[in-house]
Amino acid sequence: GSLVRTFTPFYFLVEPMDILSVRGASVIMNCSAYCETSPKIEWKKDGTFLNLVSDDRRQLLPDGSLLINSVVHSKHNKPDEGYYQCVATVESLGTIVSRTAKLTIAGLPRFTSQPESSSVYRGNSAILNCEVNVDLAPFVRWEQDRQPVFLDDRVFKLPSGALIISNATDMDGGLYRCIIESGGTPKYSDEAELKILPDPEVPQDLMFGRQPSSLTKVTGQSAVFPCVAIGFPTPYIRWTRNEEELITEGYERFLLLAGGSLEISDVTEEDVGTYTCIADNGNETIEAQAELTVQVPPEFLKRPANIYAHESMDIVFECEVTGKPTPTVKWVKNGDMVIPSDYFKIVKEHNLQVLGLVKSDEGFYQCIAENDVGNAQAGAQLIILDLDVAIPTLPPTSLTSATNDHLAPAATGPLPSAPRDVVATLVSTRFIRLTWRTPVSDPQGDNLTYSIFYTKEGINRERVENTSRPGETQVTIQNLMPETVYVFRVVAQNKHGPGESSVPLKVATQPEVQLPGPAPNIRAYASSPTSVTVTWETPLSGNGEIQNYKLYYMEKGQDTEQDVDVGGLSYTINGLKKYTEYSFRVVAYNKHGPGVSTQDVVVRTLSDVPSAPPQNLTLEVRNSKSIMLHWQPPPAGTHSGQITGYKIRYRKVSRKSDVTESIGGTQLFQLIEGLERGTEYSFRVAALTVNGTGPATDWISAETFESDLDETRVPEVPSSLHVRPLVTSIVVSWTPPENQNIVVRGYAIGYGIGSPHAQTIKVDYKQRYYTIENLDPSSHYVITLKAFNNVGEGIPLYESAVTRPHSVPDPSPMMPPVGVQASILSHDTIRITWADNSLPKNQKITDARYYTVRWKTNIPANTKYK
């Protein structure tokens, strides 16, 4: 016989890796392949071969690497960003492809948040925000007073770009700005002043300046959980993981950064868990939690092995992979995708089975595994030997047909003639039994063995089945397709080799009316806050080719199921609600109709930041230095996860740039203390999940009291109440109670025809008039006014008014009072008088009003008031 051809080493020495670059830079995508015959190297971008012959920016380097000069990237033209793959070919041998590498070009510089002026007590930590899009974060640096900030154990930059200064000293005060230097002109943020305050004389509340947020990292990357607490005395920070104390001393991978942030280098799957930052200053303790999720790129547990085979045999290339998320696997042959068919099948999850080999099946096969965080390839060679060459010993898993002893080289001599009278004695839907008589050349046939070759009609790819013992003249061919025509022929072998083939026999299997069974291994996993990917396998039972699948899904707790038609074995459903449970099931269809449904699988979409602000934010001025905030959670269906707390931002109305931040728990109120007397403040609130901060409410304002007033009793009666009827409305005006030492939080106006109890309206304590609308003309209304505070409502004032008839035109608009005069009555009282100028000009002014103003303290001598 002929000599056995040997496998040819052909593999990549270097494969391209993911790269982040900037506009105008030069990039090298590395690639180098080894073979005895020097391979030809080509490159694909986004699946299409690059023409490098006439390209003045991209060129092939001698080792096979790709050089891209002066990367081009703009809003509407991104010719260089994308996925690159190296393709190596050896003529007459085959082709292999590298892993796919992504080239990312940093976007145009932009700030999603900029540093804001703030102050910090000496010895505490300061945070200066500078959030940019992720691909620009590596290109951010900081300046203090226009000089570079050098990072060290005390001053460090978070992966997002923010700057943390721990154990602040007077030298840290100054003007800060961050700079994006990503090629071209640097982009500067606003400047913000950091003030260093001396130690306060009294303890200050402990609060978080920056809390850790949940992270998803890839094995080998670093994870940084920021945690900055401020207060006096200066807090100490420690960490737990899954409620167990985290020891950082002596562990190289766990580093406690100055100020208390935690860095985990070279993360592994064992690092997954809940990390809790605990801040303690001796007076109080606060905690904040975050989750670490670790993803793993694809790794091969079993790589494909080289295989020898003969034509018509069946083989299996094995490939076993792991990773997180679970990788998908595809196969390529000589660089081209293997499309599953009757003769190329994916079996046992990821293995490739090739049935009925033909000579053109020779070449290099690669298993390519891919998930969200990476991809990898592993390959093997298939050599198809001539029939007169025995297959060398190989691992038993490499072949599905291994009875090859009859193929060993033998001495020359007479060969058998064709077997006679080949007939199908039993024809079923999925198997056929064949019998035959021995050849004329050997009527006894006791030492003959037989090979039965068969194929679907019209297909030139034959498969082979061998009899199990010498002299046997029947065989059952199984695993056939129902209602399909097959062509069979039988060849006898003696010690000298195979003889003549029988005349081909056509046999049709029986039709089978059977619906598909349930699709095995249905799995669902959340791929984003609004999408879920569902995968399954081909049903094991059922007749007829699967035509399509119907994927049903339903929000948990609802009763309306939706469905989508799917052609493959996986589907990603988008547009789902965030952090919501859904159930999924799959039904396979063949030409006879729908099969058996799978069991339901339930999965919850990932959480996200809330999509709506909290509701009904109200402010209540408690005294001259504190304001109480109350609110309700964001509307149901907009939480996008578990609400972990609320972020409150407030500022003086007069200084809009000076914002103070406070992180609260999950309670729906917060008392803000330490405010200035008689000062107007604006507040807004945003909800938090582990993913971050949602949208904030609109700013609303309140003014602290000039002095601390009494709220142990209800307010006294308002000092005056005036009503002015129009046709369908009444204008109500009033003056506050004379005793202004008691807190007034607002006024309650009651009104109705004949009784003041039909309707009640409450207005703010600053308000002095109100127009009651939608009244009936020519009707008698009774009106009452009461001042109220948190203790209750005071004594009411009553007035009545008759609305004007339709025939009487409304008076002209109210005019400003005239003749305003002020006179000092005593050391603490001024009387103001004026004339009512709101009547028509032809009507005599007959009424005068006066308003008495009293101060709680003496009016300073020689002081003017407006």
mmCIF file with all atom_site columns, C-alpha atoms in Angstrom, residues 489-598:
data_model
loop_
_atom_site.group_PDB
_atom_site.id
_atom_site.type_symbol
_atom_site.label_atom_id
_atom_site.label_alt_id
_atom_site.label_comp_id
_atom_site.label_asym_id
_atom_site.label_entity_id
_atom_site.label_seq_id
_atom_site.pdbx_PDB_ins_code
_atom_site.Cartn_x
_atom_site.Cartn_y
_atom_site.Cartn_z
_atom_site.occupancy
_atom_site.B_iso_or_equiv
_atom_site.pdbx_formal_charge
_atom_site.auth_seq_id
_atom_site.auth_comp_id
_atom_site.auth_asym_id
_atom_site.auth_atom_id
_atom_site.pdbx_PDB_model_num
ATOM 1   C CA . ARG A 1 489 ? -24.997 -1.030  -2.901 1.00 0.00 ? 489 ARG A CA 1
ATOM 2   C CA . VAL A 1 490 ? -23.067 -3.908  -1.356 1.00 0.00 ? 490 VAL A CA 1
ATOM 3   C CA . VAL A 1 491 ? -19.370 -4.799  -1.816 1.00 0.00 ? 491 VAL A CA 1
ATOM 4   C CA . ALA A 1 492 ? -17.802 -8.127  -0.699 1.00 0.00 ? 492 ALA A CA 1
ATOM 5   C CA . GLN A 1 493 ? -14.204 -8.362  0.561  1.00 0.00 ? 493 GLN A CA 1
ATOM 6   C CA . ASN A 1 494 ? -11.928 -11.379 0.789  1.00 0.00 ? 494 ASN A CA 1
ATOM 7   C CA . LYS A 1 495 ? -8.348  -11.631 1.945  1.00 0.00 ? 495 LYS A CA 1
ATOM 8   C CA . HIS A 1 496 ? -7.182  -9.986  -1.282 1.00 0.00 ? 496 HIS A CA 1
ATOM 9   C CA . GLY A 1 497 ? -9.429  -6.916  -0.958 1.00 0.00 ? 497 GLY A CA 1
ATOM 10  C CA . PRO A 1 498 ? -12.826 -5.502  -2.021 1.00 0.00 ? 498 PRO A CA 1
ATOM 11  C CA . GLY A 1 499 ? -14.554 -6.848  -5.133 1.00 0.00 ? 499 GLY A CA 1
ATOM 12  C CA . GLU A 1 500 ? -17.248 -5.627  -7.508 1.00 0.00 ? 500 GLU A CA 1
ATOM 13  C CA . SER A 1 501 ? -20.207 -3.548  -6.349 1.00 0.00 ? 501 SER A CA 1
ATOM 14  C CA . SER A 1 502 ? -23.763 -4.815  -6.580 1.00 0.00 ? 502 SER A CA 1
ATOM 15  C CA . VAL A 1 503 ? -26.301 -3.022  -8.758 1.00 0.00 ? 503 VAL A CA 1
ATOM 16  C CA . PRO A 1 504 ? -27.629 0.040   -6.863 1.00 0.00 ? 504 PRO A CA 1
ATOM 17  C CA . LEU A 1 505 ? -30.971 -0.544  -5.113 1.00 0.00 ? 505 LEU A CA 1
ATOM 18  C CA . LYS A 1 506 ? -33.435 2.296   -4.479 1.00 0.00 ? 506 LYS A CA 1
ATOM 19  C CA . VAL A 1 507 ? -35.638 2.054   -1.379 1.00 0.00 ? 507 VAL A CA 1
ATOM 20  C CA . ALA A 1 508 ? -38.000 4.665   0.111  1.00 0.00 ? 508 ALA A CA 1
ATOM 21  C CA . THR A 1 509 ? -38.572 4.780   3.863  1.00 0.00 ? 509 THR A CA 1
ATOM 22  C CA . GLN A 1 510 ? -42.131 4.955   5.171  1.00 0.00 ? 510 GLN A CA 1
ATOM 23  C CA . PRO A 1 511 ? -43.734 8.356   5.924  1.00 0.00 ? 511 PRO A CA 1
ATOM 24  C CA . GLU A 1 512 ? -44.136 9.231   9.574  1.00 0.00 ? 512 GLU A CA 1
ATOM 25  C CA . VAL A 1 513 ? -46.802 11.548  10.893 1.00 0.00 ? 513 VAL A CA 1
ATOM 26  C CA . GLN A 1 514 ? -45.283 12.597  14.164 1.00 0.00 ? 514 GLN A CA 1
ATOM 27  C CA . LEU A 1 515 ? -44.976 16.012  15.746 1.00 0.00 ? 515 LEU A CA 1
ATOM 28  C CA . PRO A 1 516 ? -41.699 17.238  17.238 1.00 0.00 ? 516 PRO A CA 1
ATOM 29  C CA . GLY A 1 517 ? -40.974 16.547  20.880 1.00 0.00 ? 517 GLY A CA 1
ATOM 30  C CA . PRO A 1 518 ? -39.943 19.290  23.321 1.00 0.00 ? 518 PRO A CA 1
ATOM 31  C CA . ALA A 1 519 ? -36.732 21.169  22.520 1.00 0.00 ? 519 ALA A CA 1
ATOM 32  C CA . PRO A 1 520 ? -34.077 20.026  25.035 1.00 0.00 ? 520 PRO A CA 1
ATOM 33  C CA . ASN A 1 521 ? -31.919 22.235  27.260 1.00 0.00 ? 521 ASN A CA 1
ATOM 34  C CA . ILE A 1 522 ? -33.941 25.420  27.027 1.00 0.00 ? 522 ILE A CA 1
ATOM 35  C CA . ARG A 1 523 ? -32.021 28.136  28.840 1.00 0.00 ? 523 ARG A CA 1
ATOM 36  C CA . ALA A 1 524 ? -32.590 31.841  29.346 1.00 0.00 ? 524 ALA A CA 1
ATOM 37  C CA . TYR A 1 525 ? -30.266 34.519  30.660 1.00 0.00 ? 525 TYR A CA 1
ATOM 38  C CA . ALA A 1 526 ? -30.608 38.266  30.955 1.00 0.00 ? 526 ALA A CA 1
ATOM 39  C CA . SER A 1 527 ? -28.243 39.968  28.504 1.00 0.00 ? 527 SER A CA 1
ATOM 40  C CA . SER A 1 528 ? -29.151 43.554  29.500 1.00 0.00 ? 528 SER A CA 1
ATOM 41  C CA . PRO A 1 529 ? -31.751 45.418  31.595 1.00 0.00 ? 529 PRO A CA 1
ATOM 42  C CA . THR A 1 530 ? -34.194 45.201  28.658 1.00 0.00 ? 530 THR A CA 1
ATOM 43  C CA . SER A 1 531 ? -33.262 41.968  26.866 1.00 0.00 ? 531 SER A CA 1
ATOM 44  C CA . VAL A 1 532 ? -33.158 38.220  27.474 1.00 0.00 ? 532 VAL A CA 1
ATOM 45  C CA . THR A 1 533 ? -31.431 35.598  25.296 1.00 0.00 ? 533 THR A CA 1
ATOM 46  C CA . VAL A 1 534 ? -33.082 32.164  25.086 1.00 0.00 ? 534 VAL A CA 1
ATOM 47  C CA . THR A 1 535 ? -31.278 29.094  23.689 1.00 0.00 ? 535 THR A CA 1
ATOM 48  C CA . TRP A 1 536 ? -32.389 25.505  23.096 1.00 0.00 ? 536 TRP A CA 1
ATOM 49  C CA . GLU A 1 537 ? -31.476 22.388  21.100 1.00 0.00 ? 537 GLU A CA 1
ATOM 50  C CA . THR A 1 538 ? -33.141 20.437  18.309 1.00 0.00 ? 538 THR A CA 1
ATOM 51  C CA . PRO A 1 539 ? -35.896 18.064  19.561 1.00 0.00 ? 539 PRO A CA 1
ATOM 52  C CA . LEU A 1 540 ? -34.743 14.468  19.917 1.00 0.00 ? 540 LEU A CA 1
ATOM 53  C CA . SER A 1 541 ? -38.041 12.991  18.738 1.00 0.00 ? 541 SER A CA 1
ATOM 54  C CA . GLY A 1 542 ? -40.306 13.913  15.874 1.00 0.00 ? 542 GLY A CA 1
ATOM 55  C CA . ASN A 1 543 ? -40.738 13.291  12.176 1.00 0.00 ? 543 ASN A CA 1
ATOM 56  C CA . GLY A 1 544 ? -39.881 15.649  9.391  1.00 0.00 ? 544 GLY A CA 1
ATOM 57  C CA . GLU A 1 545 ? -37.479 18.525  9.258  1.00 0.00 ? 545 GLU A CA 1
ATOM 58  C CA . ILE A 1 546 ? -38.059 21.248  11.849 1.00 0.00 ? 546 ILE A CA 1
ATOM 59  C CA . GLN A 1 547 ? -39.421 24.185  9.886  1.00 0.00 ? 547 GLN A CA 1
ATOM 60  C CA . ASN A 1 548 ? -39.287 26.792  12.636 1.00 0.00 ? 548 ASN A CA 1
ATOM 61  C CA . TYR A 1 549 ? -39.734 27.421  16.343 1.00 0.00 ? 549 TYR A CA 1
ATOM 62  C CA . LYS A 1 550 ? -42.173 29.620  18.198 1.00 0.00 ? 550 LYS A CA 1
ATOM 63  C CA . LEU A 1 551 ? -40.822 31.302  21.304 1.00 0.00 ? 551 LEU A CA 1
ATOM 64  C CA . TYR A 1 552 ? -43.507 32.297  23.817 1.00 0.00 ? 552 TYR A CA 1
ATOM 65  C CA . TYR A 1 553 ? -42.835 34.761  26.621 1.00 0.00 ? 553 TYR A CA 1
ATOM 66  C CA . MET A 1 554 ? -44.879 36.524  29.291 1.00 0.00 ? 554 MET A CA 1
ATOM 67  C CA . GLU A 1 555 ? -44.253 38.956  32.106 1.00 0.00 ? 555 GLU A CA 1
ATOM 68  C CA . LYS A 1 556 ? -44.590 37.154  35.445 1.00 0.00 ? 556 LYS A CA 1
ATOM 69  C CA . GLY A 1 557 ? -47.988 37.858  36.986 1.00 0.00 ? 557 GLY A CA 1
ATOM 70  C CA . GLN A 1 558 ? -49.594 38.801  33.650 1.00 0.00 ? 558 GLN A CA 1
ATOM 71  C CA . ASP A 1 559 ? -51.947 36.575  31.674 1.00 0.00 ? 559 ASP A CA 1
ATOM 72  C CA . THR A 1 560 ? -51.160 37.683  28.120 1.00 0.00 ? 560 THR A CA 1
ATOM 73  C CA . GLU A 1 561 ? -48.502 35.616  26.333 1.00 0.00 ? 561 GLU A CA 1
ATOM 74  C CA . GLN A 1 562 ? -46.552 37.013  23.370 1.00 0.00 ? 562 GLN A CA 1
ATOM 75  C CA . ASP A 1 563 ? -44.736 34.955  20.752 1.00 0.00 ? 563 ASP A CA 1
ATOM 76  C CA . VAL A 1 564 ? -42.111 35.313  18.031 1.00 0.00 ? 564 VAL A CA 1
ATOM 77  C CA . ASP A 1 565 ? -41.129 32.978  15.159 1.00 0.00 ? 565 ASP A CA 1
ATOM 78  C CA . VAL A 1 566 ? -37.480 31.857  15.249 1.00 0.00 ? 566 VAL A CA 1
ATOM 79  C CA . GLY A 1 567 ? -35.524 30.033  12.553 1.00 0.00 ? 567 GLY A CA 1
ATOM 80  C CA . GLY A 1 568 ? -32.510 28.985  14.654 1.00 0.00 ? 568 GLY A CA 1
ATOM 81  C CA . LEU A 1 569 ? -31.757 27.655  18.111 1.00 0.00 ? 569 LEU A CA 1
ATOM 82  C CA . SER A 1 570 ? -31.496 30.969  19.955 1.00 0.00 ? 570 SER A CA 1
ATOM 83  C CA . TYR A 1 571 ? -33.167 34.349  20.077 1.00 0.00 ? 571 TYR A CA 1
ATOM 84  C CA . THR A 1 572 ? -32.719 37.614  21.952 1.00 0.00 ? 572 THR A CA 1
ATOM 85  C CA . ILE A 1 573 ? -35.924 39.403  22.950 1.00 0.00 ? 573 ILE A CA 1
ATOM 86  C CA . ASN A 1 574 ? -35.475 43.161  23.342 1.00 0.00 ? 574 ASN A CA 1
ATOM 87  C CA . GLY A 1 575 ? -37.708 45.889  24.695 1.00 0.00 ? 575 GLY A CA 1
ATOM 88  C CA . LEU A 1 576 ? -38.525 44.139  27.965 1.00 0.00 ? 576 LEU A CA 1
ATOM 89  C CA . LYS A 1 577 ? -39.120 45.900  31.269 1.00 0.00 ? 577 LYS A CA 1
ATOM 90  C CA . LYS A 1 578 ? -36.093 46.400  33.485 1.00 0.00 ? 578 LYS A CA 1
ATOM 91  C CA . TYR A 1 579 ? -35.587 44.177  36.542 1.00 0.00 ? 579 TYR A CA 1
ATOM 92  C CA . THR A 1 580 ? -38.731 42.211  35.751 1.00 0.00 ? 580 THR A CA 1
ATOM 93  C CA . GLU A 1 581 ? -39.358 38.451  35.801 1.00 0.00 ? 581 GLU A CA 1
ATOM 94  C CA . TYR A 1 582 ? -40.429 36.803  32.532 1.00 0.00 ? 582 TYR A CA 1
ATOM 95  C CA . SER A 1 583 ? -41.265 33.184  31.676 1.00 0.00 ? 583 SER A CA 1
ATOM 96  C CA . PHE A 1 584 ? -40.218 31.598  28.369 1.00 0.00 ? 584 PHE A CA 1
ATOM 97  C CA . ARG A 1 585 ? -41.130 28.385  26.515 1.00 0.00 ? 585 ARG A CA 1
ATOM 98  C CA . VAL A 1 586 ? -40.411 27.021  23.035 1.00 0.00 ? 586 VAL A CA 1
ATOM 99  C CA . VAL A 1 587 ? -42.501 24.937  20.608 1.00 0.00 ? 587 VAL A CA 1
ATOM 100 C CA . ALA A 1 588 ? -40.958 23.285  17.521 1.00 0.00 ? 588 ALA A CA 1
ATOM 101 C CA . TYR A 1 589 ? -42.935 23.085  14.260 1.00 0.00 ? 589 TYR A CA 1
ATOM 102 C CA . ASN A 1 590 ? -42.577 20.612  11.404 1.00 0.00 ? 590 ASN A CA 1
ATOM 103 C CA . LYS A 1 591 ? -44.771 20.160  8.341  1.00 0.00 ? 591 LYS A CA 1
ATOM 104 C CA . HIS A 1 592 ? -47.390 18.416  10.477 1.00 0.00 ? 592 HIS A CA 1
ATOM 105 C CA . GLY A 1 593 ? -47.746 21.298  12.915 1.00 0.00 ? 593 GLY A CA 1
ATOM 106 C CA . PRO A 1 594 ? -46.656 22.347  16.423 1.00 0.00 ? 594 PRO A CA 1
ATOM 107 C CA . GLY A 1 595 ? -44.906 19.863  18.700 1.00 0.00 ? 595 GLY A CA 1
ATOM 108 C CA . VAL A 1 596 ? -44.710 19.507  22.453 1.00 0.00 ? 596 VAL A CA 1
ATOM 109 C CA . SER A 1 597 ? -43.924 22.672  24.419 1.00 0.00 ? 597 SER A CA 1
ATOM 110 C CA . THR A 1 598 ? -40.907 22.879  26.683 1.00 0.00 ? 598 THR A CA 1
#
